[in-house]
Amino acid sequence: MAKKKTDTPEHTPVVNETSLSFFEKYINNASPTGFEWKGQEMWLEYIKPYIDEHYVDNYGTAVGIINKDAEYKVVIEAHADEISWFVNYITSDGLIYVIRNGGSDHQIAPSKRVNIHTDNGVVKAVFGWPAIHTRGGEKEEAPTLKNISLDCGATSKEEVEKLGIHVGCVITYEDEFMVLNDRYYVGRALDNRAGGFMIAEVARLLKENNIKLPFGLYIVNAVQEEIGLRGAEMIAHHIKPNVAIVTDVTHDTTTPMINKITQGDLACGRGPVVSYAPAVQTNLNKLLIAAAQKANIPFQRQASSRSTGTDTDAFAYSNGGVPSALISLPLRYMHTTVEMIHKEDVDNVIRLIYESLLTIEAGQDFRYIR
Ligand SMILES: [Zn+2]
C-alpha cells in the first residue's frame, strides 16, 4: 500500500533498545526527594560515555560536563527526585501515619502497595482502606492524611521498629514501568525522571553525531524540585550559567475532569510544549521555536501566570538573571502511579533540546535591548 501523505512530519525516533532498557531500570529505582543518590549513580553511569567529566554537589545534584574550560556555559536540566511519603507517626497498634515529601496525592493512596526504605533495605506495606461493606452513612469520607495509614503486618509499635522502620523513613509506591499499546510509557514518577533520561539522550546524540559545541555544556540532573526547586537553586549558583534550558512535565488536559479554560489545551502525542511566562526569556524561547520549525518538530504552547513552577524559575532568578526557557513533556495523570507519556513526545523533546543547542553561539547575548 502506498504511503499516505499527511501534513504531520515523519517521526524521527531517538530512543533505542539500549536507552529504553536504561530508562526502565531508572524508573523502577526509587528516587525520593532528598534521597536521590541511588538514581543519580545510575544516571551518571549511563551518561559517563557521553561526557568529559562530572560533578555531584553536597545534596546530590549530578552534573555531566562537556567542554569544562569554555567560558560560556549552557545548562540543560531536569529534576531527579520523585514524590514520596515520610513515616510520621507509628501507633501502639503498629499502624503508620505519613506526611508528604513533595506533592504526593492522598486521594490515590488507599489500596496501594508501598516500599518503606529503611537502613536494612525495603520493607513492604500497604495503604489500607475500610471495606465498602463497613462504610455506612450517606456521605462517603474521602481519603486524607488523617485517615489513611500504612499496615506493614505488625501489631505493635515495637514490632514495626524491629523491621527497621522509624519516623523519617521515606516511602514510595511499588508500581513499575510498562509500555502501553506500543505508544505510551507508563510508570510512577515519570515526572521528572523522564527529563533526566531525555537530557542524557541529548548527550548521547551529541557524542554519536560527533558534535563539537562552541560552549561548555552542563547536563544537570537536579535534586529536590518537588519541594520547591531547591536542587536547581543550589546548582545554579554553583555553575553560574549563561543560558539554561529546562525540561519538566506538564499536564495533558484532554483527559476527564480537567478544565481547558483554566488549564489550557495540551495533549500527549502533539509534541513538546514551549512556555510563555515572565521567567522564560523571550529571545531564548524564540530560538527554541525556530529550532523546532527548522527541524520539523511539532510543538505546543502553554502560558503560565507568575511562575512556571519548574526549575526554570530557579535558574532564571539566579546569578542576577540567567536567560532560561522551558521545554515540557505532556503527561497524563501527574503524581499518580500511572503517569503516561507519549513515546514520540519523548523523542521530540530530546530532538528539540539537541537542535536548539546546535544553534546557540558561544557568547550569545540574549538581551532585548543592547
Ligand atoms: Zn512533580
mmCIF file of C-alpha atoms and ligand atoms in Angstrom:
data_model
loop_
_atom_site.group_PDB
_atom_site.id
_atom_site.type_symbol
_atom_site.label_atom_id
_atom_site.label_comp_id
_atom_site.label_asym_id
_atom_site.label_seq_id
_atom_site.Cartn_x
_atom_site.Cartn_y
_atom_site.Cartn_z
ATOM 1 C CA MET A 1 0.000 0.000 0.000
ATOM 2 C CA ALA A 2 1.245 3.434 -0.867
ATOM 3 C CA LYS A 3 2.301 5.678 1.964
ATOM 4 C CA LYS A 4 -0.289 8.269 2.894
ATOM 5 C CA LYS A 5 0.727 11.871 2.501
ATOM 6 C CA THR A 6 -0.066 13.915 5.603
ATOM 7 C CA ASP A 7 0.696 17.356 6.978
ATOM 8 C CA THR A 8 2.396 15.958 10.058
ATOM 9 C CA PRO A 9 6.099 15.470 9.543
ATOM 10 C CA GLU A 10 7.510 11.950 9.541
ATOM 11 C CA HIS A 11 8.503 10.991 13.074
ATOM 12 C CA THR A 12 12.224 10.608 13.816
ATOM 13 C CA PRO A 13 12.806 8.028 16.565
ATOM 14 C CA VAL A 14 15.624 8.669 19.026
ATOM 15 C CA VAL A 15 15.196 6.248 21.928
ATOM 16 C CA ASN A 16 16.722 2.878 21.075
ATOM 17 C CA GLU A 17 16.658 -0.515 22.777
ATOM 18 C CA THR A 18 19.672 0.187 24.984
ATOM 19 C CA SER A 19 18.469 3.573 26.115
ATOM 20 C CA LEU A 20 14.973 2.231 26.738
ATOM 21 C CA SER A 21 16.320 -0.508 28.980
ATOM 22 C CA PHE A 22 18.222 2.144 30.964
ATOM 23 C CA PHE A 23 15.024 4.204 31.222
ATOM 24 C CA GLU A 24 13.091 1.235 32.561
ATOM 25 C CA LYS A 25 15.711 0.490 35.224
ATOM 26 C CA TYR A 26 15.971 4.171 36.120
ATOM 27 C CA ILE A 27 12.201 4.464 36.589
ATOM 28 C CA ASN A 28 11.917 1.281 38.619
ATOM 29 C CA ASN A 29 14.551 2.534 41.049
ATOM 30 C CA ALA A 30 13.140 4.800 43.781
ATOM 31 C CA SER A 31 14.480 8.337 43.957
ATOM 32 C CA PRO A 32 12.579 10.118 46.762
ATOM 33 C CA THR A 33 13.125 13.845 47.238
ATOM 34 C CA GLY A 34 16.169 14.271 49.481
ATOM 35 C CA PHE A 35 17.216 10.644 48.955
ATOM 36 C CA GLU A 36 18.047 10.566 45.257
ATOM 37 C CA TRP A 37 21.606 9.230 45.288
ATOM 38 C CA LYS A 38 20.973 5.695 44.014
ATOM 39 C CA GLY A 39 19.174 7.028 40.941
ATOM 40 C CA GLN A 40 21.879 9.643 40.474
ATOM 41 C CA GLU A 41 24.516 6.892 40.439
ATOM 42 C CA MET A 42 22.594 5.005 37.756
ATOM 43 C CA TRP A 43 22.173 8.186 35.725
ATOM 44 C CA LEU A 44 25.875 9.072 35.933
ATOM 45 C CA GLU A 45 26.791 5.545 34.937
ATOM 46 C CA TYR A 46 24.602 5.857 31.840
ATOM 47 C CA ILE A 47 25.795 9.309 30.825
ATOM 48 C CA LYS A 48 29.537 8.852 31.506
ATOM 49 C CA PRO A 49 30.494 7.678 27.991
ATOM 50 C CA TYR A 50 28.955 10.843 26.566
ATOM 51 C CA ILE A 51 30.558 13.487 28.801
ATOM 52 C CA ASP A 52 34.080 14.682 29.646
ATOM 53 C CA GLU A 53 33.631 14.773 33.394
ATOM 54 C CA HIS A 54 31.071 15.033 36.132
ATOM 55 C CA TYR A 55 30.400 16.724 39.414
ATOM 56 C CA VAL A 56 27.999 15.949 42.265
ATOM 57 C CA ASP A 57 27.149 18.564 44.887
ATOM 58 C CA ASN A 58 26.556 18.156 48.630
ATOM 59 C CA TYR A 59 22.847 17.396 48.231
ATOM 60 C CA GLY A 60 23.226 15.037 45.293
ATOM 61 C CA THR A 61 22.587 17.105 42.184
ATOM 62 C CA ALA A 62 24.585 15.441 39.404
ATOM 63 C CA VAL A 63 26.176 17.370 36.551
ATOM 64 C CA GLY A 64 27.720 15.924 33.405
ATOM 65 C CA ILE A 65 30.103 18.371 31.754
ATOM 66 C CA ILE A 66 31.261 18.726 28.146
ATOM 67 C CA ASN A 67 33.992 21.344 27.413
ATOM 68 C CA LYS A 68 34.668 22.284 31.011
ATOM 69 C CA ASP A 69 37.154 25.038 30.197
ATOM 70 C CA ALA A 70 34.801 27.022 27.973
ATOM 71 C CA GLU A 71 33.864 30.386 29.426
ATOM 72 C CA TYR A 72 30.291 30.468 28.061
ATOM 73 C CA LYS A 73 28.146 27.916 29.872
ATOM 74 C CA VAL A 74 24.869 26.374 28.771
ATOM 75 C CA VAL A 75 22.791 24.225 31.096
ATOM 76 C CA ILE A 76 20.253 21.615 30.085
ATOM 77 C CA GLU A 77 18.369 20.494 33.146
ATOM 78 C CA ALA A 78 15.776 18.124 34.577
ATOM 79 C CA HIS A 79 14.945 17.021 38.099
ATOM 80 C CA ALA A 80 15.860 13.668 39.539
ATOM 81 C CA ASP A 81 13.592 13.403 42.559
ATOM 82 C CA GLU A 82 10.253 11.664 42.895
ATOM 83 C CA ILE A 83 7.418 12.482 45.267
ATOM 84 C CA SER A 84 7.145 10.177 48.259
ATOM 85 C CA TRP A 85 5.922 9.990 51.854
ATOM 86 C CA PHE A 86 7.642 10.176 55.232
ATOM 87 C CA VAL A 87 6.803 7.916 58.179
ATOM 88 C CA ASN A 88 5.435 10.457 60.690
ATOM 89 C CA TYR A 89 3.719 8.537 63.492
ATOM 90 C CA ILE A 90 3.635 4.883 64.481
ATOM 91 C CA THR A 91 0.642 3.915 66.642
ATOM 92 C CA SER A 92 0.835 1.489 69.569
ATOM 93 C CA ASP A 93 -1.167 -0.914 67.348
ATOM 94 C CA GLY A 94 1.564 -0.863 64.722
ATOM 95 C CA LEU A 95 -0.137 1.334 62.098
ATOM 96 C CA ILE A 96 1.885 4.037 60.358
ATOM 97 C CA TYR A 97 0.680 7.553 59.585
ATOM 98 C CA VAL A 98 2.501 9.551 56.937
ATOM 99 C CA ILE A 99 3.206 13.087 55.785
ATOM 100 C CA ARG A 100 4.028 14.230 52.272
ATOM 101 C CA ASN A 101 7.513 14.551 50.829
ATOM 102 C CA GLY A 102 6.529 16.573 47.746
ATOM 103 C CA GLY A 103 3.006 16.699 46.298
ATOM 104 C CA SER A 104 2.005 13.103 46.992
ATOM 105 C CA ASP A 105 -1.687 12.536 46.390
ATOM 106 C CA HIS A 106 -3.710 11.243 49.360
ATOM 107 C CA GLN A 107 -6.655 10.507 47.037
ATOM 108 C CA ILE A 108 -4.862 7.650 45.295
ATOM 109 C CA ALA A 109 -3.272 6.093 48.389
ATOM 110 C CA PRO A 110 -5.931 3.588 49.537
ATOM 111 C CA SER A 111 -5.143 0.034 48.441
ATOM 112 C CA LYS A 112 -1.652 0.878 47.147
ATOM 113 C CA ARG A 113 1.359 -1.299 47.922
ATOM 114 C CA VAL A 114 4.422 0.590 49.103
ATOM 115 C CA ASN A 115 8.123 0.214 49.754
ATOM 116 C CA ILE A 116 9.338 1.656 53.047
ATOM 117 C CA HIS A 117 13.030 2.450 52.682
ATOM 118 C CA THR A 118 14.979 1.507 55.814
ATOM 119 C CA ASP A 119 18.660 1.067 56.612
ATOM 120 C CA ASN A 120 18.083 -2.699 56.320
ATOM 121 C CA GLY A 121 16.529 -2.365 52.885
ATOM 122 C CA VAL A 122 12.949 -2.193 51.664
ATOM 123 C CA VAL A 123 10.088 -3.209 53.971
ATOM 124 C CA LYS A 124 6.717 -3.794 52.310
ATOM 125 C CA ALA A 125 3.451 -2.272 53.490
ATOM 126 C CA VAL A 126 0.001 -1.370 52.161
ATOM 127 C CA PHE A 127 -2.281 1.619 52.485
ATOM 128 C CA GLY A 128 -5.403 0.011 53.948
ATOM 129 C CA TRP A 129 -8.942 1.329 53.490
ATOM 130 C CA PRO A 130 -12.219 0.258 55.133
ATOM 131 C CA ALA A 131 -14.296 -2.173 53.071
ATOM 132 C CA ILE A 132 -17.254 -0.833 51.123
ATOM 133 C CA HIS A 133 -19.486 -3.049 53.323
ATOM 134 C CA THR A 134 -18.375 -1.361 56.523
ATOM 135 C CA ARG A 135 -18.647 2.208 55.292
ATOM 136 C CA GLY A 136 -22.128 3.153 56.488
ATOM 137 C CA GLY A 137 -23.829 6.529 56.235
ATOM 138 C CA GLU A 138 -24.977 8.675 53.383
ATOM 139 C CA LYS A 139 -21.792 10.672 52.833
ATOM 140 C CA GLU A 140 -18.596 8.882 51.763
ATOM 141 C CA GLU A 141 -15.447 10.011 53.519
ATOM 142 C CA ALA A 142 -12.612 10.924 51.162
ATOM 143 C CA PRO A 143 -9.055 9.791 51.873
ATOM 144 C CA THR A 144 -6.998 12.426 53.734
ATOM 145 C CA LEU A 145 -3.726 12.360 55.644
ATOM 146 C CA LYS A 146 -5.828 11.990 58.812
ATOM 147 C CA ASN A 147 -7.468 8.724 57.775
ATOM 148 C CA ILE A 148 -5.000 6.872 55.551
ATOM 149 C CA SER A 149 -2.412 4.674 57.233
ATOM 150 C CA LEU A 150 0.089 2.027 56.325
ATOM 151 C CA ASP A 151 -0.139 -1.560 57.500
ATOM 152 C CA CYS A 152 3.142 -3.470 57.430
ATOM 153 C CA GLY A 153 1.666 -6.571 59.013
ATOM 154 C CA ALA A 154 2.782 -5.720 62.542
ATOM 155 C CA THR A 155 0.536 -5.398 65.571
ATOM 156 C CA SER A 156 2.657 -3.162 67.825
ATOM 157 C CA LYS A 157 4.964 -0.195 67.576
ATOM 158 C CA GLU A 158 7.849 -2.366 68.811
ATOM 159 C CA GLU A 159 7.246 -4.874 66.045
ATOM 160 C CA VAL A 160 7.241 -2.090 63.438
ATOM 161 C CA GLU A 161 10.507 -0.741 64.793
ATOM 162 C CA LYS A 162 12.068 -4.193 64.734
ATOM 163 C CA LEU A 163 11.534 -4.200 60.961
ATOM 164 C CA GLY A 164 13.815 -1.164 60.775
ATOM 165 C CA ILE A 165 11.007 1.360 60.306
ATOM 166 C CA HIS A 166 11.316 4.658 62.167
ATOM 167 C CA VAL A 167 9.941 8.164 61.894
ATOM 168 C CA GLY A 168 11.607 9.768 58.867
ATOM 169 C CA CYS A 169 11.836 6.657 56.686
ATOM 170 C CA VAL A 170 10.725 7.506 53.136
ATOM 171 C CA ILE A 171 8.013 5.584 51.332
ATOM 172 C CA THR A 172 7.465 5.083 47.609
ATOM 173 C CA TYR A 173 4.873 3.147 45.635
ATOM 174 C CA GLU A 174 5.679 -0.252 44.197
ATOM 175 C CA ASP A 175 4.374 0.461 40.701
ATOM 176 C CA GLU A 176 6.847 -0.090 37.886
ATOM 177 C CA PHE A 177 7.458 0.838 34.259
ATOM 178 C CA MET A 178 5.403 -0.502 31.380
ATOM 179 C CA VAL A 179 4.668 0.271 27.762
ATOM 180 C CA LEU A 180 1.018 0.731 26.852
ATOM 181 C CA ASN A 181 -0.247 -0.026 23.355
ATOM 182 C CA ASP A 182 3.291 0.421 21.996
ATOM 183 C CA ARG A 183 2.582 4.133 22.310
ATOM 184 C CA TYR A 184 2.893 5.280 25.905
ATOM 185 C CA TYR A 185 5.489 4.834 28.615
ATOM 186 C CA VAL A 186 3.676 4.379 31.917
ATOM 187 C CA GLY A 187 5.059 4.437 35.433
ATOM 188 C CA ARG A 188 5.423 6.289 38.695
ATOM 189 C CA ALA A 189 7.439 9.492 38.759
ATOM 190 C CA LEU A 190 7.983 9.837 35.043
ATOM 191 C CA ASP A 191 7.742 13.370 36.483
ATOM 192 C CA ASN A 192 10.509 14.111 36.001
ATOM 193 C CA ARG A 193 12.850 11.220 35.630
ATOM 194 C CA ALA A 194 11.764 11.177 32.001
ATOM 195 C CA GLY A 195 13.536 14.550 31.942
ATOM 196 C CA GLY A 196 16.751 13.118 33.358
ATOM 197 C CA PHE A 197 16.533 10.424 30.720
ATOM 198 C CA MET A 198 15.921 12.924 27.916
ATOM 199 C CA ILE A 199 18.867 15.192 28.772
ATOM 200 C CA ALA A 200 21.094 12.111 28.966
ATOM 201 C CA GLU A 201 19.868 11.146 25.498
ATOM 202 C CA VAL A 202 20.828 14.622 24.252
ATOM 203 C CA ALA A 203 24.368 13.927 25.479
ATOM 204 C CA ARG A 204 24.302 10.596 23.668
ATOM 205 C CA LEU A 205 23.203 12.222 20.401
ATOM 206 C CA LEU A 206 25.928 14.872 20.671
ATOM 207 C CA LYS A 207 28.551 12.163 21.141
ATOM 208 C CA GLU A 208 27.235 9.813 18.466
ATOM 209 C CA ASN A 209 26.937 12.616 15.930
ATOM 210 C CA ASN A 210 30.410 13.859 16.807
ATOM 211 C CA ILE A 211 29.201 17.376 17.589
ATOM 212 C CA LYS A 212 31.789 19.845 18.891
ATOM 213 C CA LEU A 213 29.919 22.526 20.794
ATOM 214 C CA PRO A 214 31.435 26.027 20.948
ATOM 215 C CA PHE A 215 30.477 26.362 24.644
ATOM 216 C CA GLY A 216 30.560 24.390 27.875
ATOM 217 C CA LEU A 217 27.511 22.144 28.239
ATOM 218 C CA TYR A 218 26.329 21.283 31.747
ATOM 219 C CA ILE A 219 23.843 18.421 31.821
ATOM 220 C CA VAL A 220 22.168 18.836 35.186
ATOM 221 C CA ASN A 221 20.009 16.265 36.969
ATOM 222 C CA ALA A 222 18.881 18.289 39.976
ATOM 223 C CA VAL A 223 17.526 17.007 43.282
ATOM 224 C CA GLN A 224 14.663 18.370 45.401
ATOM 225 C CA GLU A 225 12.465 20.003 42.763
ATOM 226 C CA GLU A 226 9.252 18.598 44.192
ATOM 227 C CA ILE A 227 9.549 20.565 47.440
ATOM 228 C CA GLY A 228 10.314 23.908 45.791
ATOM 229 C CA LEU A 229 13.031 23.862 43.116
ATOM 230 C CA ARG A 230 15.741 23.586 45.768
ATOM 231 C CA GLY A 231 18.344 21.491 43.966
ATOM 232 C CA ALA A 232 18.233 23.793 40.944
ATOM 233 C CA GLU A 233 18.623 26.809 43.211
ATOM 234 C CA MET A 234 21.774 25.347 44.716
ATOM 235 C CA ILE A 235 23.414 24.219 41.481
ATOM 236 C CA ALA A 236 22.562 27.402 39.554
ATOM 237 C CA HIS A 237 24.718 29.331 41.993
ATOM 238 C CA HIS A 238 27.488 26.821 41.643
ATOM 239 C CA ILE A 239 27.594 26.687 37.832
ATOM 240 C CA LYS A 240 26.693 30.345 37.118
ATOM 241 C CA PRO A 241 25.468 29.519 33.607
ATOM 242 C CA ASN A 242 24.876 31.973 30.742
ATOM 243 C CA VAL A 243 21.842 30.052 29.453
ATOM 244 C CA ALA A 244 19.564 27.385 30.904
ATOM 245 C CA ILE A 245 17.144 25.119 29.054
ATOM 246 C CA VAL A 246 14.971 23.213 31.486
ATOM 247 C CA THR A 247 12.741 20.258 30.814
ATOM 248 C CA ASP A 248 9.907 19.055 33.030
ATOM 249 C CA VAL A 249 6.449 17.592 32.544
ATOM 250 C CA THR A 250 3.168 19.414 32.035
ATOM 251 C CA HIS A 251 -0.472 18.307 32.091
ATOM 252 C CA ASP A 252 -2.209 16.670 29.179
ATOM 253 C CA THR A 253 -5.559 18.427 29.595
ATOM 254 C CA THR A 254 -7.624 16.182 27.338
ATOM 255 C CA THR A 255 -8.474 13.562 29.994
ATOM 256 C CA PRO A 256 -11.670 13.813 32.090
ATOM 257 C CA MET A 257 -12.274 16.435 34.780
ATOM 258 C CA ILE A 258 -9.666 18.923 33.563
ATOM 259 C CA ASN A 259 -10.848 22.389 32.575
ATOM 260 C CA LYS A 260 -9.225 23.658 29.374
ATOM 261 C CA ILE A 261 -10.419 27.186 30.163
ATOM 262 C CA THR A 262 -8.081 27.321 33.154
ATOM 263 C CA GLN A 263 -5.507 24.669 32.230
ATOM 264 C CA GLY A 264 -5.069 25.256 28.501
ATOM 265 C CA ASP A 265 -5.304 22.721 25.681
ATOM 266 C CA LEU A 266 -2.357 20.337 25.682
ATOM 267 C CA ALA A 267 -2.150 16.698 24.728
ATOM 268 C CA CYS A 268 0.257 13.804 24.702
ATOM 269 C CA GLY A 269 1.424 12.986 21.179
ATOM 270 C CA ARG A 270 1.222 16.549 19.906
ATOM 271 C CA GLY A 271 4.841 17.318 20.714
ATOM 272 C CA PRO A 272 6.989 19.239 23.202
ATOM 273 C CA VAL A 273 5.423 22.248 24.944
ATOM 274 C CA VAL A 274 7.112 25.648 24.963
ATOM 275 C CA SER A 275 6.105 28.036 27.709
ATOM 276 C CA TYR A 276 5.270 31.698 27.918
ATOM 277 C CA ALA A 277 5.962 33.097 31.362
ATOM 278 C CA PRO A 278 7.921 36.041 32.764
ATOM 279 C CA ALA A 279 10.738 33.683 33.788
ATOM 280 C CA VAL A 280 11.057 32.417 30.211
ATOM 281 C CA GLN A 281 13.464 34.664 28.312
ATOM 282 C CA THR A 282 11.714 35.551 25.064
ATOM 283 C CA ASN A 283 14.752 35.634 22.791
ATOM 284 C CA LEU A 284 15.829 32.211 24.040
ATOM 285 C CA ASN A 285 12.259 30.975 23.609
ATOM 286 C CA LYS A 286 12.274 32.226 20.020
ATOM 287 C CA LEU A 287 15.494 30.308 19.431
ATOM 288 C CA LEU A 288 13.788 27.102 20.628
ATOM 289 C CA ILE A 289 10.768 27.692 18.388
ATOM 290 C CA ALA A 290 12.948 28.439 15.366
ATOM 291 C CA ALA A 291 14.883 25.232 16.038
ATOM 292 C CA ALA A 292 11.613 23.260 16.201
ATOM 293 C CA GLN A 293 10.354 24.753 12.966
ATOM 294 C CA LYS A 294 13.633 24.183 11.145
ATOM 295 C CA ALA A 295 13.852 20.545 12.214
ATOM 296 C CA ASN A 296 10.136 19.898 11.627
ATOM 297 C CA ILE A 297 9.471 19.056 15.263
ATOM 298 C CA PRO A 298 5.803 19.504 16.254
ATOM 299 C CA PHE A 299 5.288 21.663 19.346
ATOM 300 C CA GLN A 300 2.541 23.124 21.540
ATOM 301 C CA ARG A 301 2.291 26.345 23.514
ATOM 302 C CA GLN A 302 1.468 26.940 27.169
ATOM 303 C CA ALA A 303 1.122 30.122 29.204
ATOM 304 C CA SER A 304 1.826 30.375 32.933
ATOM 305 C CA SER A 305 0.845 33.199 35.227
ATOM 306 C CA ARG A 306 3.532 34.443 37.590
ATOM 307 C CA SER A 307 5.794 31.372 37.657
ATOM 308 C CA THR A 308 6.286 28.187 35.680
ATOM 309 C CA GLY A 309 6.541 26.136 38.874
ATOM 310 C CA THR A 310 9.556 24.391 37.401
ATOM 311 C CA ASP A 311 13.312 24.649 37.845
ATOM 312 C CA THR A 312 13.189 27.262 35.063
ATOM 313 C CA ASP A 313 12.256 29.810 37.732
ATOM 314 C CA ALA A 314 15.231 28.822 39.890
ATOM 315 C CA PHE A 315 17.694 29.296 37.029
ATOM 316 C CA ALA A 316 16.052 32.452 35.674
ATOM 317 C CA TYR A 317 16.178 34.263 39.002
ATOM 318 C CA SER A 318 19.706 33.195 39.953
ATOM 319 C CA ASN A 319 23.012 34.969 39.417
ATOM 320 C CA GLY A 320 21.452 38.308 38.547
ATOM 321 C CA GLY A 321 19.209 36.717 35.913
ATOM 322 C CA VAL A 322 20.051 33.819 33.583
ATOM 323 C CA PRO A 323 18.230 33.584 30.203
ATOM 324 C CA SER A 324 16.147 30.468 30.750
ATOM 325 C CA ALA A 325 13.462 28.572 28.872
ATOM 326 C CA LEU A 326 11.295 25.538 29.413
ATOM 327 C CA ILE A 327 10.540 22.595 27.159
ATOM 328 C CA SER A 328 7.801 20.493 28.716
ATOM 329 C CA LEU A 329 6.750 16.939 28.109
ATOM 330 C CA PRO A 330 2.970 16.460 28.163
ATOM 331 C CA LEU A 331 1.927 13.875 30.719
ATOM 332 C CA ARG A 332 -1.336 12.277 31.821
ATOM 333 C CA TYR A 333 -2.293 11.676 35.469
ATOM 334 C CA MET A 334 0.533 13.612 37.162
ATOM 335 C CA HIS A 335 1.580 12.491 40.648
ATOM 336 C CA THR A 336 -0.289 9.201 40.343
ATOM 337 C CA THR A 337 1.454 5.853 39.906
ATOM 338 C CA VAL A 338 0.251 5.583 36.308
ATOM 339 C CA GLU A 339 1.756 8.684 34.778
ATOM 340 C CA MET A 340 1.692 8.369 30.987
ATOM 341 C CA ILE A 341 3.918 9.986 28.376
ATOM 342 C CA HIS A 342 3.865 9.519 24.609
ATOM 343 C CA LYS A 343 6.896 7.805 23.061
ATOM 344 C CA GLU A 344 7.032 10.288 20.183
ATOM 345 C CA ASP A 345 6.947 13.266 22.545
ATOM 346 C CA VAL A 346 9.960 11.851 24.376
ATOM 347 C CA ASP A 347 11.875 11.573 21.084
ATOM 348 C CA ASN A 348 10.796 15.064 20.099
ATOM 349 C CA VAL A 349 11.785 16.732 23.373
ATOM 350 C CA ILE A 350 15.231 15.158 23.025
ATOM 351 C CA ARG A 351 15.438 16.369 19.430
ATOM 352 C CA LEU A 352 14.266 19.857 20.291
ATOM 353 C CA ILE A 353 16.846 20.294 23.054
ATOM 354 C CA TYR A 354 19.519 18.882 20.752
ATOM 355 C CA GLU A 355 18.592 21.052 17.761
ATOM 356 C CA SER A 356 18.396 24.149 19.991
ATOM 357 C CA LEU A 357 21.886 23.536 21.342
ATOM 358 C CA LEU A 358 23.206 23.384 17.782
ATOM 359 C CA THR A 359 22.006 26.934 17.143
ATOM 360 C CA ILE A 360 23.371 28.588 20.312
ATOM 361 C CA GLU A 361 26.590 30.516 19.722
ATOM 362 C CA ALA A 362 29.378 30.971 22.245
ATOM 363 C CA GLY A 363 28.958 34.361 23.868
ATOM 364 C CA GLN A 364 25.422 34.766 22.521
ATOM 365 C CA ASP A 365 23.755 37.837 24.017
ATOM 366 C CA PHE A 366 20.029 37.326 24.607
ATOM 367 C CA ARG A 367 19.251 40.795 25.949
ATOM 368 C CA TYR A 368 16.224 42.583 24.470
ATOM 369 C CA ILE A 369 17.910 45.978 24.283
ATOM 370 C CA ARG A 370 21.655 46.491 23.894
HETATM 371 ZN ZN ZN B 1 6.034 16.829 40.151
#
